[in-house]
Amino acid sequence: MTASGTFRIGGDLEVRRLGFGAMHLLPESAEARAACIAVARRAVELGVTLVDTAHMYGWGANEDLVVEALHPYPEGLVIATKVGFRRTSSGEGWRHAGEPDDLRTQVDEALRRLRLDRIELLQLHRLDPGVPLADQLGALRELRDEGKVGRIGLSEVTVAELAEARAVVDIASVQNRYNLLDREHEPVLKACEAAGIAFLPWRPVAWGDSGARSAEIAAVAKELDATPTQIALAWLLAHSPVILPIPGTANIAHLEENVRAEAVRLGQDQYNRLSRASGSA
């Protein structure tokens, strides 16, 4: 870790701690597409250096939009993506896809879609319960050794799964559901802290309704002349130096609101009150 506003993923890939989740950029019309492209470009204009996408977000459509908006990528911009799912025409519309050959194919597909020679942060979207973990991560390790992947991350894992994964390959990041009012994965966060692993919380502001769900968040927001969303993000940044929030939006005003959360400074008493808001200090 360097200064409070940045973090080195894997010990060497420096990014601004407040990133951007591109998941919501899935337009259904030409007009909406133009608006989504404008949001992605505005994020970079505001200094965001970590953009998080995934093959599952529109089955490649989200990655395609990121390319249209941002390629050729500015120096220092990290495009992180995820593999591990395949689209199906039955059931829930998807299946796990952690077979080594399939993962290799998915990475090659992502490289082509994103117009990259190397994916600096590749995340396994979910562990495939039908494939030995060592086989899944062994394939990603080989891709890293070949230079197609820079660093490997995981998503929605337990402390035990993280430990098992680290016995196979270096893990640079973990992306679990986590926010001020939902701290089920606090033990995973603590494990990441101990190992210097980046923790990217998805759903970092509880779908933006934090102020309605917590009088304490609303009170602190009023004290600091900030919005409840900004307070929720500021708490994440203060809670752990390894947290890299990736709030997502398809609205420029909301994007700018999120980025301004970096300037919100919680006093110790305010931080403590917020920490008690979900029943745990």
Tab-separated table of C-alpha atoms in Angstrom:
chain	number	residue	atom	x	y	z
A	1	MET	CA	0.000	0.000	0.000
A	2	THR	CA	1.158	3.526	-0.750
A	3	ALA	CA	-0.681	6.735	0.067
A	4	SER	CA	-4.226	6.431	1.365
A	5	GLY	CA	-5.680	7.200	-2.063
A	6	THR	CA	-3.914	4.371	-3.890
A	7	PHE	CA	-3.181	0.674	-3.508
A	8	ARG	CA	-0.731	-1.681	-5.216
A	9	ILE	CA	-2.639	-4.782	-6.295
A	10	GLY	CA	-0.356	-7.786	-6.044
A	11	GLY	CA	2.241	-5.483	-4.528
A	12	ASP	CA	3.064	-3.660	-7.769
A	13	LEU	CA	-0.013	-2.634	-9.773
A	14	GLU	CA	-0.876	0.809	-8.431
A	15	VAL	CA	-4.463	2.008	-8.780
A	16	ARG	CA	-6.618	4.663	-7.209
A	17	ARG	CA	-8.559	3.016	-4.391
A	18	LEU	CA	-11.970	4.171	-5.589
A	19	GLY	CA	-12.620	2.365	-8.851
A	20	PHE	CA	-15.573	1.973	-11.200
A	21	GLY	CA	-17.800	-1.058	-11.665
A	22	ALA	CA	-18.988	-1.208	-15.269
A	23	MET	CA	-21.720	-3.806	-14.682
A	24	HIS	CA	-24.599	-1.360	-15.212
A	25	LEU	CA	-23.359	-0.271	-18.637
A	26	LEU	CA	-25.643	-2.543	-20.656
A	27	PRO	CA	-27.602	-0.273	-23.016
A	28	GLU	CA	-30.555	-1.502	-25.074
A	29	SER	CA	-30.693	1.399	-27.527
A	30	ALA	CA	-28.282	3.629	-29.451
A	31	GLU	CA	-29.183	6.579	-27.213
A	32	ALA	CA	-28.579	4.577	-24.049
A	33	ARG	CA	-25.313	3.272	-25.479
A	34	ALA	CA	-24.051	6.796	-26.050
A	35	ALA	CA	-24.955	7.673	-22.452
A	36	CYS	CA	-23.118	4.610	-21.116
A	37	ILE	CA	-20.027	5.451	-23.146
A	38	ALA	CA	-20.125	8.976	-21.735
A	39	VAL	CA	-20.235	7.584	-18.181
A	40	ALA	CA	-17.206	5.349	-18.754
A	41	ARG	CA	-15.221	8.198	-20.287
A	42	ARG	CA	-16.206	10.553	-17.485
A	43	ALA	CA	-14.960	8.029	-14.912
A	44	VAL	CA	-11.511	8.141	-16.483
A	45	GLU	CA	-11.646	11.943	-16.749
A	46	LEU	CA	-12.277	12.026	-12.989
A	47	GLY	CA	-9.114	10.026	-12.360
A	48	VAL	CA	-10.478	6.503	-11.938
A	49	THR	CA	-7.726	4.015	-12.804
A	50	LEU	CA	-9.497	0.685	-12.125
A	51	VAL	CA	-12.478	-0.377	-14.244
A	52	ASP	CA	-14.121	-3.688	-13.354
A	53	THR	CA	-16.027	-5.673	-15.967
A	54	ALA	CA	-16.797	-9.349	-16.674
A	55	HIS	CA	-17.751	-11.661	-19.504
A	56	MET	CA	-21.019	-12.483	-17.701
A	57	TYR	CA	-22.128	-8.825	-17.850
A	58	GLY	CA	-24.064	-9.121	-21.075
A	59	TRP	CA	-21.964	-12.099	-22.225
A	60	GLY	CA	-19.265	-9.894	-23.639
A	61	ALA	CA	-21.420	-6.838	-24.343
A	62	ASN	CA	-20.108	-4.970	-21.299
A	63	GLU	CA	-16.505	-5.619	-22.261
A	64	ASP	CA	-17.301	-4.484	-25.810
A	65	LEU	CA	-18.725	-1.212	-24.497
A	66	VAL	CA	-15.670	-0.606	-22.299
A	67	VAL	CA	-13.500	-1.014	-25.391
A	68	GLU	CA	-15.640	1.350	-27.454
A	69	ALA	CA	-15.531	3.962	-24.713
A	70	LEU	CA	-11.933	3.744	-23.582
A	71	HIS	CA	-9.683	2.115	-26.189
A	72	PRO	CA	-6.908	2.986	-26.797
A	73	TYR	CA	-6.570	2.873	-23.037
A	74	PRO	CA	-4.876	5.779	-21.265
A	75	GLU	CA	-1.583	4.963	-19.582
A	76	GLY	CA	-2.167	3.628	-16.074
A	77	LEU	CA	-5.759	2.509	-16.657
A	78	VAL	CA	-6.395	-1.050	-15.473
A	79	ILE	CA	-9.232	-3.038	-17.033
A	80	ALA	CA	-10.055	-5.954	-14.722
A	81	THR	CA	-12.343	-8.689	-16.000
A	82	LYS	CA	-13.711	-12.048	-14.891
A	83	VAL	CA	-14.124	-15.527	-16.357
A	84	GLY	CA	-15.725	-18.728	-15.114
A	85	PHE	CA	-19.262	-18.694	-16.528
A	86	ARG	CA	-20.779	-19.742	-19.818
A	87	ARG	CA	-24.171	-18.758	-21.220
A	88	THR	CA	-26.783	-21.491	-21.644
A	89	SER	CA	-30.225	-21.663	-23.198
A	90	SER	CA	-31.751	-23.508	-20.261
A	91	GLY	CA	-32.049	-23.277	-16.496
A	92	GLU	CA	-30.775	-19.974	-15.088
A	93	GLY	CA	-29.159	-19.024	-18.367
A	94	TRP	CA	-25.625	-19.759	-17.229
A	95	ARG	CA	-23.372	-22.516	-15.959
A	96	HIS	CA	-20.055	-22.686	-14.171
A	97	ALA	CA	-17.164	-23.077	-16.590
A	98	GLY	CA	-14.021	-23.860	-14.625
A	99	GLU	CA	-12.523	-26.623	-16.747
A	100	PRO	CA	-8.912	-25.701	-17.524
A	101	ASP	CA	-9.342	-25.797	-21.309
A	102	ASP	CA	-12.481	-23.674	-21.068
A	103	LEU	CA	-10.769	-21.119	-18.843
A	104	ARG	CA	-7.905	-20.826	-21.312
A	105	THR	CA	-10.398	-20.257	-24.130
A	106	GLN	CA	-12.287	-17.677	-22.085
A	107	VAL	CA	-9.092	-15.737	-21.391
A	108	ASP	CA	-8.163	-15.737	-25.076
A	109	GLU	CA	-11.670	-14.489	-25.894
A	110	ALA	CA	-11.385	-11.724	-23.280
A	111	LEU	CA	-8.018	-10.634	-24.650
A	112	ARG	CA	-9.535	-10.293	-28.127
A	113	ARG	CA	-12.653	-8.482	-26.926
A	114	LEU	CA	-10.736	-6.067	-24.710
A	115	ARG	CA	-7.941	-5.569	-27.265
A	116	LEU	CA	-5.301	-6.381	-24.699
A	117	ASP	CA	-2.075	-8.346	-24.892
A	118	ARG	CA	-2.312	-9.040	-21.171
A	119	ILE	CA	-5.104	-8.807	-18.592
A	120	GLU	CA	-3.472	-7.169	-15.597
A	121	LEU	CA	-6.115	-8.428	-13.158
A	122	LEU	CA	-8.098	-11.522	-14.107
A	123	GLN	CA	-10.681	-12.706	-11.599
A	124	LEU	CA	-12.352	-16.096	-11.358
A	125	HIS	CA	-15.992	-15.027	-11.161
A	126	ARG	CA	-16.953	-18.078	-9.081
A	127	LEU	CA	-15.217	-21.287	-8.145
A	128	ASP	CA	-16.632	-24.168	-10.156
A	129	PRO	CA	-17.872	-26.781	-7.637
A	130	GLY	CA	-17.504	-29.499	-10.270
A	131	VAL	CA	-13.801	-28.936	-10.940
A	132	PRO	CA	-10.956	-29.328	-8.416
A	133	LEU	CA	-9.854	-25.900	-7.260
A	134	ALA	CA	-6.222	-26.773	-7.971
A	135	ASP	CA	-7.124	-27.482	-11.607
A	136	GLN	CA	-8.946	-24.173	-12.040
A	137	LEU	CA	-6.228	-22.084	-10.463
A	138	GLY	CA	-3.485	-24.165	-12.032
A	139	ALA	CA	-4.828	-23.169	-15.457
A	140	LEU	CA	-4.847	-19.504	-14.482
A	141	ARG	CA	-1.327	-19.842	-13.077
A	142	GLU	CA	-0.161	-21.217	-16.415
A	143	LEU	CA	-1.793	-18.289	-18.215
A	144	ARG	CA	-0.014	-15.926	-15.844
A	145	ASP	CA	3.292	-17.658	-16.488
A	146	GLU	CA	2.679	-17.332	-20.238
A	147	GLY	CA	2.193	-13.581	-19.834
A	148	LYS	CA	-1.480	-13.480	-20.806
A	149	VAL	CA	-2.508	-12.635	-17.223
A	150	GLY	CA	-0.743	-10.323	-14.815
A	151	ARG	CA	-2.439	-11.108	-11.509
A	152	ILE	CA	-5.170	-13.498	-10.381
A	153	GLY	CA	-8.199	-12.656	-8.268
A	154	LEU	CA	-11.179	-14.532	-6.836
A	155	SER	CA	-14.815	-13.657	-6.218
A	156	GLU	CA	-17.277	-14.806	-3.550
A	157	VAL	CA	-14.918	-17.048	-1.601
A	158	THR	CA	-14.673	-18.082	2.036
A	159	VAL	CA	-11.620	-17.800	4.252
A	160	ALA	CA	-10.949	-21.514	3.789
A	161	GLU	CA	-11.268	-21.288	-0.012
A	162	LEU	CA	-8.927	-18.307	-0.078
A	163	ALA	CA	-6.340	-20.204	1.938
A	164	GLU	CA	-6.659	-23.242	-0.322
A	165	ALA	CA	-6.298	-21.062	-3.415
A	166	ARG	CA	-3.194	-19.340	-2.065
A	167	ALA	CA	-1.551	-22.736	-1.697
A	168	VAL	CA	-1.844	-23.097	-5.490
A	169	VAL	CA	-1.075	-19.584	-6.761
A	170	ASP	CA	-0.586	-16.016	-5.533
A	171	ILE	CA	-3.950	-14.306	-5.116
A	172	ALA	CA	-3.920	-10.557	-5.716
A	173	SER	CA	-7.566	-9.690	-5.060
A	174	VAL	CA	-10.878	-10.898	-3.692
A	175	GLN	CA	-14.260	-9.547	-4.774
A	176	ASN	CA	-17.037	-10.396	-2.299
A	177	ARG	CA	-20.376	-8.758	-1.500
A	178	TYR	CA	-19.727	-6.248	1.277
A	179	ASN	CA	-20.903	-2.848	2.462
A	180	LEU	CA	-21.514	-0.880	5.653
A	181	LEU	CA	-24.827	-2.630	6.302
A	182	ASP	CA	-23.830	-6.093	5.046
A	183	ARG	CA	-20.623	-7.402	6.595
A	184	GLU	CA	-21.112	-11.125	6.271
A	185	HIS	CA	-17.671	-11.423	4.703
A	186	GLU	CA	-15.767	-9.493	7.388
A	187	PRO	CA	-13.597	-12.588	8.110
A	188	VAL	CA	-12.568	-12.704	4.447
A	189	LEU	CA	-11.708	-9.005	4.563
A	190	LYS	CA	-9.531	-9.589	7.634
A	191	ALA	CA	-7.762	-12.474	5.875
A	192	CYS	CA	-7.084	-10.170	2.933
A	193	GLU	CA	-5.755	-7.477	5.267
A	194	ALA	CA	-3.349	-9.931	6.868
A	195	ALA	CA	-2.020	-11.007	3.463
A	196	GLY	CA	-2.029	-7.598	1.752
A	197	ILE	CA	-4.657	-8.769	-0.746
A	198	ALA	CA	-6.917	-6.179	-2.383
A	199	PHE	CA	-10.570	-6.519	-1.347
A	200	LEU	CA	-13.028	-5.222	-3.959
A	201	PRO	CA	-16.504	-5.089	-2.405
A	202	TRP	CA	-19.339	-5.503	-4.843
A	203	ARG	CA	-22.633	-3.864	-3.942
A	204	PRO	CA	-20.568	-1.363	-1.902
A	205	VAL	CA	-23.472	0.974	-1.117
A	206	ALA	CA	-26.339	-1.518	-0.662
A	207	TRP	CA	-27.972	-0.460	-3.929
A	208	GLY	CA	-27.858	3.168	-2.855
A	209	ASP	CA	-30.537	2.905	-0.151
A	210	SER	CA	-28.190	3.199	2.826
A	211	GLY	CA	-29.700	6.455	4.039
A	212	ALA	CA	-33.204	5.029	4.077
A	213	ARG	CA	-32.079	1.910	5.943
A	214	SER	CA	-29.956	3.598	8.602
A	215	ALA	CA	-30.740	6.728	10.583
A	216	GLU	CA	-27.076	6.851	11.638
A	217	ILE	CA	-25.887	7.063	8.040
A	218	ALA	CA	-28.405	9.808	7.346
A	219	ALA	CA	-27.292	11.691	10.467
A	220	VAL	CA	-23.588	11.557	9.593
A	221	ALA	CA	-24.376	12.591	6.024
A	222	LYS	CA	-26.154	15.677	7.345
A	223	GLU	CA	-23.258	16.494	9.701
A	224	LEU	CA	-20.731	16.382	6.858
A	225	ASP	CA	-22.943	17.904	4.158
A	226	ALA	CA	-22.593	14.705	2.150
A	227	THR	CA	-24.966	12.134	0.695
A	228	PRO	CA	-25.669	8.748	2.328
A	229	THR	CA	-23.951	7.058	-0.621
A	230	GLN	CA	-20.833	9.144	-0.071
A	231	ILE	CA	-20.868	8.281	3.629
A	232	ALA	CA	-21.148	4.567	2.850
A	233	LEU	CA	-18.175	4.774	0.476
A	234	ALA	CA	-16.146	6.939	2.847
A	235	TRP	CA	-16.690	4.373	5.597
A	236	LEU	CA	-15.380	1.595	3.350
A	237	LEU	CA	-12.258	3.606	2.550
A	238	ALA	CA	-11.691	4.298	6.252
A	239	HIS	CA	-12.511	0.769	7.405
A	240	SER	CA	-9.579	-1.016	5.792
A	241	PRO	CA	-6.585	0.058	3.717
A	242	VAL	CA	-7.036	-2.949	1.399
A	243	ILE	CA	-10.620	-2.053	0.420
A	244	LEU	CA	-11.002	-0.839	-3.169
A	245	PRO	CA	-14.690	0.032	-3.675
A	246	ILE	CA	-15.987	-0.309	-7.254
A	247	PRO	CA	-19.380	1.438	-7.219
A	248	GLY	CA	-21.218	1.188	-10.501
A	249	THR	CA	-23.729	3.439	-12.214
A	250	ALA	CA	-24.986	4.378	-15.653
A	251	ASN	CA	-25.592	7.985	-14.578
A	252	ILE	CA	-22.922	10.698	-14.732
A	253	ALA	CA	-24.323	12.627	-11.762
A	254	HIS	CA	-24.211	9.491	-9.610
A	255	LEU	CA	-20.686	8.750	-10.834
A	256	GLU	CA	-19.501	12.205	-9.835
A	257	GLU	CA	-21.222	11.825	-6.452
A	258	ASN	CA	-19.401	8.540	-5.896
A	259	VAL	CA	-15.989	9.938	-6.793
A	260	ARG	CA	-16.453	12.895	-4.436
A	261	ALA	CA	-16.718	10.395	-1.576
A	262	GLU	CA	-12.920	10.302	-1.555
A	263	ALA	CA	-12.930	13.828	-0.117
A	264	VAL	CA	-15.242	12.943	2.785
A	265	ARG	CA	-13.331	12.629	6.051
A	266	LEU	CA	-15.034	10.812	8.901
A	267	GLY	CA	-14.183	11.764	12.446
A	268	GLN	CA	-13.383	8.886	14.806
A	269	ASP	CA	-16.722	9.224	16.578
A	270	GLN	CA	-18.579	9.268	13.258
A	271	TYR	CA	-16.673	6.213	12.068
A	272	ASN	CA	-17.512	4.368	15.303
A	273	ARG	CA	-21.189	5.259	15.088
A	274	LEU	CA	-21.363	4.036	11.523
A	275	SER	CA	-19.510	0.843	12.418
A	276	ARG	CA	-22.226	0.080	14.944
A	277	ALA	CA	-24.964	0.703	12.370
A	278	SER	CA	-25.167	-2.947	11.307
A	279	GLY	CA	-24.771	-4.226	14.830
A	280	SER	CA	-20.996	-4.796	14.772
A	281	ALA	CA	-18.247	-2.394	15.742
